[in-house]
Amino acid sequence: MSPSKTQYNVSLRGDAILTSPRWNKGTAFTLTERKAFGLTGRLPYRVNTLDEQCKRAYDQLQSRHSPIRKNSFLQSLKNQNWVLYFALLSRHLSELVPIIYTPTEADAIANYSHLFRRSEGLYLTFPDQETMEQDFLEEIRGRSIDLIVCSDAEAILGIGDQGVGGIGISAAKSVIYTLIGGMDPSRALAVTLDVGTDNEDLLNDKLYVGWPNKRVRGEQYDRFIDKFVQLVRKHFPHCLLHFEDFGVTNAQRILERYRDTHSVFNDDIQGTGAVTLSCVMSAIGITKTKLCDQRFIIYGAGSAGLGITKQLRDAMVATDGTPEEEANAKFWLIDKHGLIRQSTPDVRKDLHAFIRSDEEWASFAGEIGLLDVVKQVKPTVLIGCSTHAGAFTEEVVKSMAAHCERPIILPLSNPSRLVEVHPSDANDWTGGKALLATGSPFPPAKMLNGKDYIIAECNNALIYPGLGFGSMLCQSRKMTDTMIIAGARRLASLSPALKDPDNALLPDFGDAPQVNFEVAVAVAEQGIEEGVAGVPWSKEEVRAKAKAKLWEPVYVEYVYDKHGED
Ligand SMILES: NC(=O)C1=CN([C@@H]2O[C@H](COP(=O)(O)OP(=O)(O)OC[C@H]3O[C@@H](n4cnc5c(N)ncnc54)[C@H](O)[C@@H]3O)[C@@H](O)[C@H]2O)C=CC1
Ligand SMILES: CC(=O)C(=O)O
Ligand SMILES: [Mg+2]
């Protein structure tokens, strides 16, 4: 609840308030509230505190042994009582984020139609587009919306096209905005844009609950997306529109199309770019080098690969004063058909600035693989966002380490089973020299001195809630690159490795709420400084304003009022 509110006037009574996850307190309704809301006979006698409810829920959760069953339990809890759900998650953040987010959420999404119990969020389906506005208004009735997270589910986490199951990633990313970013969940909306699926398993599944049709593409797809974006702009001109897990042919295009006219954000491109920039900044703090001193190999040139490359390039230009063309030349991008160079067919337009010349690789015939590129380029940074499990083989890692004192190796693919190299292997193969971070959580590796080396989680969830909250806080008209860089710099400044190079490259996920608060402040300050903010504040006021806006999972007293909120 908002810390500025000590009381809410609520119009729901009886079963209606008990079945509203926003207002339900279950056994924590006080005796006065029970009388006022017609609940005395609807609840057992004893009034519980939130702590007692959390303990009971945690005990129940522990009796579910597999991560996916825990995920289902938490999903039910979310459908019952938001305060309890978020309070429980906050009390066990590091343990439960992997259950409600990557890696477990990937399994929940892959099995969405079979695990389905109850709908959540907004389903906008291609054949129903005539009623899109009506459906939208029905879902947000009586609510003010600050944040919309939408997905068309073509590239979910690392598991590809998941059709209507994409609502799971929109909802999980919204939950993270609340849990880590302090966003009021009643002001957020998760949306799935069901434009069909090319996943044959889903199309052949009789229980599939989405639109059983091949994915719509081309002009029809663009018109559908445009209809949705214009609807958002019409009804909530100041809300942040977050795009998640769109396919590589649409993600950057959509971002470019709308980013100058509305506050839009593509997490896979910009969020991943920002957290990776922070991670690399932290690592080069240890190697005492600059961004422009690095040679980067980016393995997997999809949305994340492009976002990471551009973010690192832009920061190099801004921080080191490297001319853009010179900065572009520090990157070697590899995709399914090897190194991307002039003779590579059908390279996406957004990658053109990073194409290597054929002349540089004249002595190589055919597709040029990772090992060849590593041997030739002698990279200092190797980043994986390919979904190609095990791609960073022992030979690749050892070849890199042969020419680089502290190789920076970031296998970022999710979920855990798709990681390009297990961080313990990379640690062992480099004699403990590699500076490592992964996309999903991994246990620590052992350093040569026997101490644990904590593997930082370089996941966009460590930064996007702060980027989004900062942008919403200052009501920015758009999310600029410089606002994102300001957030990434603030995150890097909080790295534990700054104090001790044997520490993790990024803050622990357990500290993510405090870290994201700092990111949000940096982003809003930057928005104000560059004149895109819609608030009349000075930069000095931002911190206090941000504190006042944080939503916290605590119970606030309710007073019955038939004209109150519902
Ligand atoms: N750690 C983090 O915060 C994030 C991690 N990711 C992860 O990165 C991976 C990619 O995600 P997106 O970029 O959104 O997907 P995407 O589908 O846009 O990109 C994947 C790219 O990898 C390429 N690829 C596939 N197999 C390959 C191979 N054998 N060798 C080289 N390239 C190959 C594909 O052609 C494609 O260009 C996923 O596992 C995803 O979970 C994505 C966003 C954030
Ligand atoms: C973390 C994330 O956004 C992804 O894996 O797609
Ligand atoms: Mg994603």
Coordinates of C-alpha atoms and ligand atoms in Angstrom, one line a residue:
M1 CA 0.0 0.0 0.0
S2 CA 1.1 3.6 -0.5
P3 CA 3.0 4.8 2.6
S4 CA 1.1 8.1 2.4
K5 CA -2.3 6.4 3.0
T6 CA -3.2 5.3 6.4
Q7 CA -6.8 4.5 5.5
Y8 CA -8.8 3.4 2.4
N9 CA -12.5 3.9 1.8
V10 CA -13.7 0.7 0.2
S11 CA -17.1 -0.1 -1.4
L12 CA -16.9 -3.9 -1.7
R13 CA -18.5 -6.1 1.0
G14 CA -18.9 -9.8 1.8
D15 CA -17.7 -12.2 -0.8
A16 CA -16.8 -9.4 -3.1
I17 CA -14.1 -8.1 -0.9
L18 CA -12.9 -11.6 0.0
T19 CA -12.5 -12.5 -3.6
S20 CA -10.7 -9.3 -4.6
P21 CA -7.0 -9.9 -4.4
R22 CA -6.4 -6.2 -4.2
W23 CA -8.5 -5.7 -1.1
N24 CA -8.6 -9.1 0.5
K25 CA -6.9 -9.5 3.9
G26 CA -8.2 -12.9 4.7
T27 CA -7.8 -13.7 8.4
A28 CA -6.1 -10.3 8.9
F29 CA -9.3 -8.3 8.7
T30 CA -9.7 -6.7 12.1
L31 CA -12.9 -7.2 14.2
T32 CA -14.1 -3.7 13.3
E33 CA -13.5 -4.3 9.6
R34 CA -15.3 -7.7 9.8
K35 CA -18.4 -6.0 11.2
A36 CA -18.3 -3.1 8.7
F37 CA -17.8 -5.4 5.6
G38 CA -20.1 -8.2 6.5
L39 CA -17.3 -10.7 7.2
T40 CA -17.9 -11.9 10.8
G41 CA -19.5 -15.1 9.7
R42 CA -17.4 -15.5 6.7
L43 CA -14.0 -15.8 8.5
P44 CA -12.8 -18.0 11.4
Y45 CA -12.6 -16.3 14.8
R46 CA -8.9 -15.5 15.2
V47 CA -7.4 -12.4 13.7
N48 CA -3.9 -13.0 12.3
T49 CA -1.1 -10.5 11.7
L50 CA 0.6 -10.3 8.3
D51 CA 3.7 -12.0 9.8
E52 CA 1.5 -15.0 11.0
Q53 CA -0.1 -15.2 7.5
C54 CA 3.3 -15.2 5.9
K55 CA 4.6 -17.9 8.2
R56 CA 1.6 -20.1 7.4
A57 CA 1.9 -19.5 3.6
Y58 CA 5.6 -20.2 3.7
D59 CA 5.0 -23.5 5.5
Q60 CA 2.5 -24.5 2.9
L61 CA 4.8 -23.5 0.2
Q62 CA 7.6 -25.7 1.6
S63 CA 5.3 -28.7 1.4
R64 CA 5.4 -28.4 -2.4
H65 CA 8.7 -29.9 -3.4
S66 CA 9.2 -29.1 -7.1
P67 CA 9.8 -25.5 -8.3
I68 CA 6.8 -25.7 -10.7
R69 CA 4.4 -26.7 -7.9
K70 CA 5.7 -23.9 -5.8
N71 CA 5.1 -21.6 -8.8
S72 CA 1.4 -22.8 -9.0
F73 CA 1.0 -22.3 -5.2
L74 CA 2.3 -18.7 -5.4
Q75 CA 0.1 -18.0 -8.5
S76 CA -3.0 -19.0 -6.4
L77 CA -1.8 -16.9 -3.5
K78 CA -1.5 -13.9 -5.9
N79 CA -5.1 -14.5 -7.1
Q80 CA -6.2 -14.4 -3.4
N81 CA -4.4 -11.6 -1.6
W82 CA -1.8 -9.2 -3.1
V83 CA -0.5 -7.9 0.2
L84 CA 0.2 -11.4 1.5
Y85 CA 1.7 -12.5 -1.8
F86 CA 4.1 -9.6 -2.1
A87 CA 4.9 -9.7 1.7
L88 CA 5.8 -13.3 1.4
L89 CA 8.0 -12.8 -1.6
S90 CA 9.7 -9.8 0.0
R91 CA 10.6 -11.8 3.1
H92 CA 12.2 -14.5 1.0
L93 CA 13.3 -12.6 -2.1
S94 CA 16.4 -14.5 -3.2
E95 CA 14.7 -17.8 -2.7
L96 CA 11.4 -17.0 -4.4
V97 CA 12.3 -14.8 -7.3
P98 CA 13.6 -17.9 -9.2
I99 CA 10.2 -19.5 -8.6
I100 CA 8.0 -16.7 -9.9
Y101 CA 10.5 -15.6 -12.6
T102 CA 13.4 -17.2 -14.5
P103 CA 14.0 -20.1 -14.5
T104 CA 10.7 -21.6 -13.2
E105 CA 8.4 -19.2 -15.0
A106 CA 9.7 -20.6 -18.3
D107 CA 8.3 -24.0 -17.4
A108 CA 5.0 -22.5 -16.2
I109 CA 4.6 -20.7 -19.5
A110 CA 5.5 -23.7 -21.6
N111 CA 2.7 -25.6 -19.7
Y112 CA 0.3 -22.6 -19.6
S113 CA -2.7 -24.3 -21.1
H114 CA -2.3 -27.4 -19.0
L115 CA -1.8 -25.6 -15.7
F116 CA -4.5 -23.0 -16.5
R117 CA -6.9 -22.3 -13.6
R118 CA -7.8 -18.7 -13.8
S119 CA -7.2 -15.9 -16.2
E120 CA -5.2 -12.8 -15.3
G121 CA -4.5 -9.5 -17.1
L122 CA -5.8 -8.6 -20.5
Y123 CA -6.0 -11.0 -23.5
L124 CA -6.1 -9.1 -26.8
T125 CA -6.7 -11.6 -29.6
F126 CA -6.2 -10.9 -33.3
P127 CA -9.7 -12.1 -34.5
D128 CA -11.4 -10.0 -31.7
Q129 CA -9.7 -6.8 -32.6
E130 CA -13.0 -5.0 -33.4
T131 CA -13.7 -5.0 -29.6
M132 CA -10.2 -4.2 -28.5
E133 CA -11.1 -0.8 -27.0
Q134 CA -14.1 -2.2 -25.3
D135 CA -12.1 -5.1 -23.9
F136 CA -9.4 -2.8 -22.7
L137 CA -11.8 -0.4 -21.0
E138 CA -13.6 -3.3 -19.3
E139 CA -10.3 -4.6 -17.8
I140 CA -9.1 -1.2 -16.5
R141 CA -12.5 0.0 -15.4
G142 CA -12.2 2.4 -12.4
R143 CA -8.4 2.2 -12.4
S144 CA -5.6 4.6 -13.3
I145 CA -2.8 2.8 -15.0
D146 CA 0.9 3.8 -14.8
L147 CA 2.4 0.7 -16.4
I148 CA 1.5 -1.7 -19.1
V149 CA 3.7 -4.8 -19.8
C150 CA 2.8 -6.5 -23.0
S151 CA 4.2 -9.5 -25.0
D152 CA 3.3 -11.2 -28.2
A153 CA 5.3 -14.2 -26.9
E154 CA 7.3 -14.9 -30.0
A155 CA 10.6 -15.2 -28.0
I156 CA 9.8 -16.0 -24.4
L157 CA 12.8 -16.2 -22.1
G158 CA 14.9 -18.7 -24.0
I159 CA 12.1 -21.1 -25.0
G160 CA 10.7 -19.5 -28.1
D161 CA 7.2 -19.0 -29.3
Q162 CA 4.6 -19.7 -26.5
G163 CA 1.5 -18.2 -27.9
V164 CA -1.1 -17.1 -25.4
G165 CA 1.2 -18.3 -22.5
G166 CA 3.0 -15.0 -23.0
I167 CA 0.6 -13.6 -20.4
G168 CA 2.9 -15.4 -17.9
I169 CA 5.9 -13.3 -18.8
S170 CA 3.9 -10.0 -18.8
A171 CA 2.5 -10.9 -15.4
A172 CA 5.8 -12.0 -14.0
K173 CA 7.6 -8.8 -15.2
S174 CA 4.8 -6.8 -13.6
V175 CA 5.2 -8.6 -10.3
I176 CA 8.9 -7.8 -10.4
Y177 CA 8.0 -4.1 -10.9
T178 CA 6.1 -4.2 -7.6
L179 CA 8.4 -6.5 -5.7
I180 CA 11.7 -4.8 -6.7
G181 CA 10.6 -1.5 -8.1
G182 CA 7.9 -0.5 -5.5
M183 CA 5.2 -0.1 -8.2
D184 CA 1.6 -0.1 -7.0
P185 CA 0.2 -3.4 -8.5
S186 CA -3.3 -1.9 -9.0
R187 CA -1.8 0.6 -11.4
A188 CA -0.1 -2.0 -13.6
L189 CA -1.6 -4.1 -16.4
A190 CA -0.3 -7.3 -17.9
V191 CA -1.3 -7.8 -21.6
T192 CA -0.9 -10.7 -24.0
L193 CA -1.2 -9.9 -27.7
D194 CA -2.4 -13.2 -29.1
V195 CA -1.5 -13.0 -32.8
G196 CA -1.4 -16.8 -33.1
T197 CA 1.6 -19.1 -32.7
D198 CA 4.0 -21.0 -35.0
N199 CA 4.7 -23.5 -32.2
E200 CA 3.3 -26.8 -33.7
D201 CA 3.1 -28.5 -30.3
L202 CA 0.7 -25.8 -29.2
L203 CA -1.3 -25.8 -32.4
N204 CA -1.7 -29.6 -32.1
D205 CA -2.6 -29.5 -28.5
K206 CA -6.4 -29.9 -27.9
L207 CA -6.1 -28.1 -24.5
Y208 CA -4.3 -25.0 -26.0
V209 CA -6.3 -22.0 -24.7
G210 CA -5.0 -19.4 -27.2
W211 CA -6.0 -18.6 -30.7
P212 CA -5.1 -21.8 -32.6
N213 CA -3.8 -20.2 -35.7
K214 CA -0.5 -19.5 -37.4
R215 CA 1.2 -16.3 -36.3
V216 CA -0.1 -13.2 -38.1
R217 CA 2.8 -11.3 -39.8
G218 CA 3.4 -8.3 -42.0
E219 CA 1.0 -5.4 -42.4
Q220 CA -1.9 -7.1 -40.5
Y221 CA 0.4 -7.6 -37.5
D222 CA 1.7 -4.0 -37.6
R223 CA -1.9 -2.7 -37.8
F224 CA -2.9 -4.8 -34.8
I225 CA 0.1 -3.6 -32.7
D226 CA -0.6 0.0 -33.8
K227 CA -4.2 -0.2 -32.8
F228 CA -3.1 -1.4 -29.3
V229 CA -0.4 1.3 -28.9
Q230 CA -2.8 4.1 -30.0
L231 CA -5.4 2.8 -27.5
V232 CA -2.8 3.1 -24.7
R233 CA -1.8 6.5 -25.8
K234 CA -5.4 7.7 -26.0
H235 CA -6.4 6.5 -22.5
F236 CA -3.1 6.7 -20.6
P237 CA -0.8 9.2 -22.4
H238 CA 1.7 9.1 -19.4
C239 CA 1.9 5.4 -18.8
L240 CA 5.1 3.4 -19.5
L241 CA 4.5 0.8 -22.2
H242 CA 7.0 -2.1 -21.6
F243 CA 7.5 -4.6 -24.5
E244 CA 8.7 -8.0 -23.5
D245 CA 9.9 -11.1 -25.5
F246 CA 8.8 -10.0 -29.0
G247 CA 10.5 -11.8 -31.9
V248 CA 13.7 -10.4 -33.2
T249 CA 12.2 -9.2 -36.5
N250 CA 9.7 -7.0 -34.5
A251 CA 11.3 -5.9 -31.3
Q252 CA 13.7 -3.2 -32.5
R253 CA 11.3 -2.0 -35.3
I254 CA 8.4 -1.5 -32.8
L255 CA 10.7 0.3 -30.3
E256 CA 12.0 2.7 -33.0
R257 CA 8.5 3.3 -34.3
Y258 CA 7.1 4.5 -31.0
R259 CA 9.9 5.7 -28.8
D260 CA 9.8 9.3 -29.8
T261 CA 6.1 9.8 -29.3
H262 CA 5.4 7.7 -26.1
S263 CA 7.3 6.4 -23.1
V264 CA 8.0 2.9 -24.5
F265 CA 10.7 0.5 -23.3
N266 CA 11.9 -2.8 -24.7
D267 CA 13.3 -4.8 -21.9
D268 CA 15.2 -7.4 -23.9
I269 CA 17.0 -4.7 -25.9
Q270 CA 17.3 -1.8 -23.4
G271 CA 17.0 -3.5 -20.0
T272 CA 19.4 -6.3 -21.0
G273 CA 21.8 -3.7 -22.6
A274 CA 21.7 -1.6 -19.4
V275 CA 22.3 -4.4 -16.9
T276 CA 25.1 -5.8 -19.1
L277 CA 26.7 -2.4 -19.4
S278 CA 26.7 -2.2 -15.5
C279 CA 28.2 -5.6 -15.3
V280 CA 31.0 -4.8 -17.8
M281 CA 31.7 -1.5 -16.1
S282 CA 32.1 -3.3 -12.8
A283 CA 34.4 -5.9 -14.4
I284 CA 36.6 -3.3 -16.1
G285 CA 36.9 -1.6 -12.8
I286 CA 38.7 -4.7 -11.7
T287 CA 40.9 -5.0 -14.7
K288 CA 41.6 -1.2 -14.5
T289 CA 40.8 -0.8 -18.2
K290 CA 38.4 1.3 -20.2
L291 CA 35.4 0.3 -22.4
C292 CA 37.4 1.4 -25.5
D293 CA 40.2 -1.0 -24.5
Q294 CA 37.9 -4.0 -24.9
R295 CA 37.3 -6.4 -27.8
F296 CA 33.8 -7.8 -27.5
I297 CA 32.4 -11.0 -29.0
I298 CA 28.6 -11.1 -28.8
Y299 CA 27.4 -14.6 -29.4
G300 CA 23.7 -14.5 -30.5
A301 CA 22.7 -11.4 -32.4
G302 CA 19.0 -11.3 -31.5
S303 CA 17.2 -8.7 -29.4
A304 CA 19.4 -9.1 -26.4
G305 CA 22.6 -9.2 -28.5
L306 CA 21.7 -6.1 -30.4
G307 CA 20.6 -4.3 -27.2
I308 CA 23.9 -5.2 -25.4
T309 CA 26.0 -4.2 -28.3
K310 CA 24.3 -0.8 -28.8
Q311 CA 24.4 0.0 -25.1
L312 CA 28.1 -0.8 -24.7
R313 CA 28.8 1.1 -27.9
D314 CA 26.9 4.2 -26.8
A315 CA 28.5 4.2 -23.4
M316 CA 31.9 3.9 -25.0
V317 CA 31.1 7.0 -27.1
A318 CA 29.7 8.9 -24.2
T319 CA 32.3 7.9 -21.5
D320 CA 35.6 7.5 -23.4
G321 CA 34.9 9.9 -26.2
T322 CA 35.5 7.2 -28.8
P323 CA 34.1 8.2 -32.3
E324 CA 31.0 6.0 -33.1
E325 CA 32.6 4.2 -36.1
E326 CA 35.7 3.3 -34.1
A327 CA 33.5 2.1 -31.3
N328 CA 31.5 -0.1 -33.7
A329 CA 34.7 -1.8 -34.7
K330 CA 35.3 -3.1 -31.2
F331 CA 32.4 -5.7 -31.7
W332 CA 32.3 -9.1 -33.4
L333 CA 28.8 -10.4 -33.6
I334 CA 28.1 -14.1 -34.2
D335 CA 24.8 -15.7 -35.0
K336 CA 23.5 -19.0 -36.2
H337 CA 25.5 -18.9 -39.4
G338 CA 28.7 -17.7 -37.8
L339 CA 30.5 -14.4 -37.7
I340 CA 28.3 -11.6 -39.2
R341 CA 30.4 -10.2 -42.1
Q342 CA 29.8 -8.6 -45.5
S343 CA 29.2 -11.8 -47.3
T344 CA 26.7 -13.1 -44.7
P345 CA 23.2 -13.2 -46.4
D346 CA 20.1 -11.3 -45.1
V347 CA 21.7 -9.5 -42.2
R348 CA 19.0 -7.5 -40.3
K349 CA 19.2 -3.7 -41.0
D350 CA 19.7 -3.0 -37.3
L351 CA 23.0 -4.9 -37.3
H352 CA 24.5 -3.2 -40.3
A353 CA 26.7 -0.9 -38.3
F354 CA 28.5 -4.0 -36.8
I355 CA 29.1 -6.1 -39.9
R356 CA 32.8 -7.1 -40.2
S357 CA 34.6 -6.7 -43.5
D358 CA 35.2 -9.8 -45.7
E359 CA 38.8 -8.5 -46.1
E360 CA 39.4 -8.9 -42.4
W361 CA 38.5 -12.5 -42.7
A362 CA 39.9 -13.2 -46.2
S363 CA 41.9 -16.2 -45.1
F364 CA 38.7 -18.0 -43.8
A365 CA 36.3 -19.9 -46.0
G366 CA 32.6 -20.5 -45.3
E367 CA 30.9 -19.9 -42.0
I368 CA 33.3 -18.7 -39.3
G369 CA 32.6 -20.2 -35.9
L370 CA 33.1 -19.0 -32.4
L371 CA 36.4 -20.7 -31.8
D372 CA 38.0 -19.2 -34.9
V373 CA 36.8 -15.8 -34.0
V374 CA 38.1 -16.1 -30.4
K375 CA 41.5 -17.2 -31.7
Q376 CA 41.7 -14.4 -34.2
V377 CA 40.2 -11.5 -32.2
K378 CA 41.6 -12.4 -28.8
P379 CA 38.6 -10.9 -27.0
T380 CA 38.5 -9.5 -23.6
V381 CA 34.7 -9.8 -23.2
L382 CA 32.6 -12.8 -24.4
I383 CA 28.8 -12.4 -24.0
G384 CA 26.3 -15.2 -24.8
C385 CA 22.7 -14.5 -25.6
S386 CA 22.1 -17.3 -28.1
T387 CA 20.0 -20.0 -26.3
H388 CA 22.8 -22.3 -27.5
A389 CA 23.6 -24.4 -24.4
G390 CA 27.2 -25.2 -23.9
A391 CA 28.5 -23.1 -26.8
F392 CA 31.4 -21.7 -24.8
T393 CA 33.4 -25.0 -24.8
E394 CA 36.5 -25.7 -22.8
E395 CA 38.6 -24.9 -25.9
V396 CA 36.8 -21.6 -26.5
V397 CA 37.2 -20.5 -22.9
K398 CA 40.9 -21.7 -22.7
S399 CA 41.7 -20.0 -26.0
M400 CA 40.3 -16.7 -24.7
A401 CA 42.1 -17.0 -21.3
A402 CA 45.4 -17.7 -23.2
H403 CA 45.4 -14.1 -24.4
C404 CA 43.6 -12.3 -21.6
E405 CA 44.6 -12.0 -17.9
R406 CA 41.0 -11.6 -16.6
P407 CA 38.6 -12.8 -19.3
I408 CA 35.1 -11.3 -18.8
I409 CA 32.6 -14.1 -19.6
L410 CA 28.9 -13.5 -19.4
P411 CA 26.7 -16.5 -20.5
L412 CA 23.4 -14.7 -20.3
S413 CA 20.9 -17.1 -21.9
N414 CA 17.9 -18.2 -19.9
P415 CA 16.6 -20.5 -18.5
S416 CA 19.5 -22.0 -16.6
R417 CA 19.7 -25.1 -18.8
L418 CA 20.4 -23.0 -21.9
V419 CA 23.5 -21.3 -20.4
E420 CA 26.4 -21.1 -22.9
V421 CA 28.8 -22.3 -20.2
H422 CA 28.2 -23.4 -16.6
P423 CA 30.0 -20.7 -14.6
S424 CA 31.9 -23.3 -12.4
D425 CA 33.4 -24.8 -15.6
A426 CA 34.4 -21.4 -16.9
N427 CA 35.9 -20.6 -13.5
D428 CA 37.9 -23.9 -13.4
W429 CA 39.0 -23.8 -17.1
T430 CA 40.5 -20.3 -16.5
G431 CA 42.1 -21.2 -13.1
G432 CA 39.7 -18.9 -11.3
K433 CA 40.7 -15.9 -13.5
A434 CA 37.4 -15.4 -15.3
L435 CA 35.1 -12.6 -14.2
L436 CA 31.6 -14.1 -14.5
A437 CA 27.9 -13.4 -14.5
T438 CA 24.9 -15.3 -15.8
G439 CA 21.3 -14.6 -16.7
S440 CA 19.7 -17.0 -14.2
P441 CA 20.9 -17.7 -10.7
F442 CA 23.8 -20.2 -10.3
P443 CA 25.6 -21.5 -7.2
P444 CA 29.0 -19.9 -6.3
A445 CA 32.1 -21.3 -8.0
K446 CA 35.3 -22.1 -6.0
M447 CA 38.2 -19.8 -6.2
L448 CA 41.8 -21.2 -6.1
N449 CA 42.1 -19.9 -2.5
G450 CA 39.0 -22.1 -1.6
K451 CA 36.7 -19.1 -1.1
D452 CA 33.3 -18.9 -2.9
Y453 CA 33.1 -16.7 -6.0
I454 CA 29.6 -15.4 -6.1
I455 CA 28.2 -15.6 -9.6
A456 CA 26.4 -12.3 -10.2
E457 CA 23.0 -12.5 -11.8
C458 CA 23.2 -10.3 -14.9
N459 CA 19.4 -10.2 -15.5
N460 CA 17.5 -7.2 -16.7
A461 CA 15.3 -7.6 -13.6
L462 CA 18.1 -6.1 -11.6
I463 CA 17.6 -2.8 -13.4
Y464 CA 14.4 -2.5 -15.4
P465 CA 12.1 -1.9 -12.4
G466 CA 14.3 1.1 -11.5
L467 CA 14.5 2.3 -15.1
G468 CA 10.7 2.1 -15.4
F469 CA 9.9 3.5 -12.0
G470 CA 12.3 6.4 -12.6
S471 CA 10.6 7.2 -15.9
M472 CA 7.1 7.0 -14.4
L473 CA 8.1 9.0 -11.4
C474 CA 9.3 12.0 -13.4
Q475 CA 6.5 11.4 -16.0
S476 CA 8.9 11.5 -18.8
R477 CA 7.6 11.9 -22.3
K478 CA 10.0 9.3 -23.5
M479 CA 12.7 7.0 -22.1
T480 CA 15.9 8.4 -23.6
D481 CA 19.2 6.5 -24.0
T482 CA 20.9 8.9 -21.6
M483 CA 18.3 8.1 -18.9
I484 CA 19.2 4.4 -19.4
I485 CA 22.9 5.1 -19.2
A486 CA 22.4 7.1 -16.0
G487 CA 20.6 4.1 -14.4
A488 CA 23.3 1.7 -15.6
R489 CA 26.0 3.9 -14.1
R490 CA 24.2 4.1 -10.8
L491 CA 23.9 0.3 -10.7
A492 CA 27.6 -0.2 -11.5
S493 CA 28.5 2.2 -8.7
L494 CA 26.7 -0.2 -6.3
S495 CA 28.7 -3.2 -7.4
P496 CA 30.2 -5.2 -4.5
A497 CA 33.3 -5.8 -6.7
L498 CA 34.2 -2.1 -6.2
K499 CA 35.1 -2.9 -2.6
D500 CA 36.7 -6.2 -3.2
P501 CA 37.6 -7.6 -6.7
D502 CA 36.8 -11.2 -5.5
N503 CA 33.2 -10.1 -4.9
A504 CA 30.3 -10.5 -7.3
L505 CA 30.2 -8.2 -10.3
L506 CA 26.7 -7.0 -9.5
P507 CA 24.7 -6.5 -6.3
D508 CA 22.8 -9.5 -4.9
F509 CA 19.2 -10.0 -5.9
G510 CA 18.3 -9.8 -2.2
D511 CA 19.3 -6.1 -2.4
A512 CA 17.5 -5.5 -5.6
P513 CA 14.8 -3.2 -4.1
Q514 CA 17.4 -0.8 -2.6
V515 CA 19.4 -1.0 -5.8
N516 CA 16.5 -0.3 -8.1
F517 CA 15.4 2.6 -5.9
E518 CA 18.8 4.2 -6.6
V519 CA 18.5 3.4 -10.3
A520 CA 15.0 5.1 -10.3
V521 CA 16.4 8.2 -8.6
A522 CA 19.2 8.4 -11.2
V523 CA 16.9 8.0 -14.1
A524 CA 14.4 10.6 -12.9
E525 CA 17.2 13.1 -12.1
Q526 CA 18.5 12.6 -15.6
G527 CA 15.0 13.0 -17.1
I528 CA 14.6 16.3 -15.3
E529 CA 18.1 17.5 -16.3
E530 CA 17.5 16.8 -20.0
G531 CA 14.0 18.4 -20.0
V532 CA 11.9 15.3 -20.9
A533 CA 10.2 15.1 -17.5
G534 CA 6.6 16.2 -17.0
V535 CA 7.0 17.1 -13.3
P536 CA 8.0 20.6 -12.1
W537 CA 10.5 19.3 -9.5
S538 CA 14.2 20.0 -9.2
K539 CA 16.6 17.1 -9.1
E540 CA 17.1 17.6 -5.4
E541 CA 13.4 16.7 -4.8
V542 CA 13.5 13.4 -6.6
R543 CA 14.6 11.1 -3.8
A544 CA 11.9 12.2 -1.4
K545 CA 9.2 12.1 -4.1
A546 CA 10.4 8.5 -5.0
K547 CA 10.1 7.4 -1.4
A548 CA 6.6 8.7 -1.1
K549 CA 5.5 6.8 -4.2
L550 CA 6.8 3.4 -3.2
W551 CA 4.1 0.8 -2.7
E552 CA 4.7 -1.6 0.2
P553 CA 2.9 -4.8 1.1
V554 CA 1.4 -3.8 4.4
Y555 CA -2.2 -3.8 5.5
V556 CA -3.9 -0.4 5.8
E557 CA -7.2 0.1 7.7
Y558 CA -10.4 0.0 5.6
V559 CA -13.6 2.0 6.2
Y560 CA -16.8 0.9 4.5
D561 CA -18.0 3.6 2.1
K562 CA -20.5 2.7 -0.7
H563 CA -19.0 5.4 -2.8
G564 CA -15.4 4.3 -2.1
E565 CA -12.9 2.3 -4.2
D566 CA -13.7 -1.1 -5.7
Ligands
LIG1 N1 20.0 -12.2 -18.8 C1 19.1 -11.4 -19.3 O1 18.7 -10.4 -18.7 C2 18.4 -11.7 -20.6 C3 18.7 -12.9 -21.2 N2 18.1 -13.2 -22.4 C4 18.3 -14.5 -22.9 O2 19.1 -14.4 -24.1 C5 18.7 -15.4 -25.0 C6 18.3 -14.7 -26.3 O3 17.1 -13.9 -26.1 P1 16.6 -12.9 -27.2 O4 17.7 -12.0 -27.7 O5 15.4 -12.2 -26.7 O6 16.2 -13.9 -28.3 P2 16.3 -13.7 -29.9 O7 15.5 -14.9 -30.5 O8 15.9 -12.4 -30.3 O9 17.8 -13.9 -30.2 C7 18.5 -15.1 -30.1 C8 19.6 -15.1 -31.2 O10 20.5 -16.1 -31.1 C9 20.7 -16.7 -32.3 N3 21.1 -18.1 -32.2 C10 20.4 -19.2 -32.1 N4 21.1 -20.3 -32.1 C11 22.4 -19.8 -32.2 C12 23.7 -20.5 -32.3 N5 23.7 -21.8 -32.3 N6 24.8 -19.8 -32.4 C13 24.7 -18.4 -32.5 N7 23.5 -17.7 -32.4 C14 22.4 -18.4 -32.3 C15 19.4 -16.5 -33.1 O11 19.5 -16.6 -34.5 C16 19.0 -15.2 -32.6 O12 19.5 -14.1 -33.4 C17 17.5 -16.1 -24.4 O13 18.0 -17.2 -23.7 C18 17.0 -15.1 -23.3 O14 16.5 -15.8 -22.2 C19 17.3 -12.3 -23.0 C20 17.0 -11.1 -22.5 C21 17.5 -10.7 -21.1
LIG2 C1 15.3 -12.0 -18.7 C2 14.6 -11.8 -20.0 O1 14.0 -10.8 -20.2 C3 14.7 -12.9 -20.9 O2 15.3 -13.9 -20.7 O3 14.0 -12.8 -22.0
MG3 MG 12.7 -11.1 -21.9

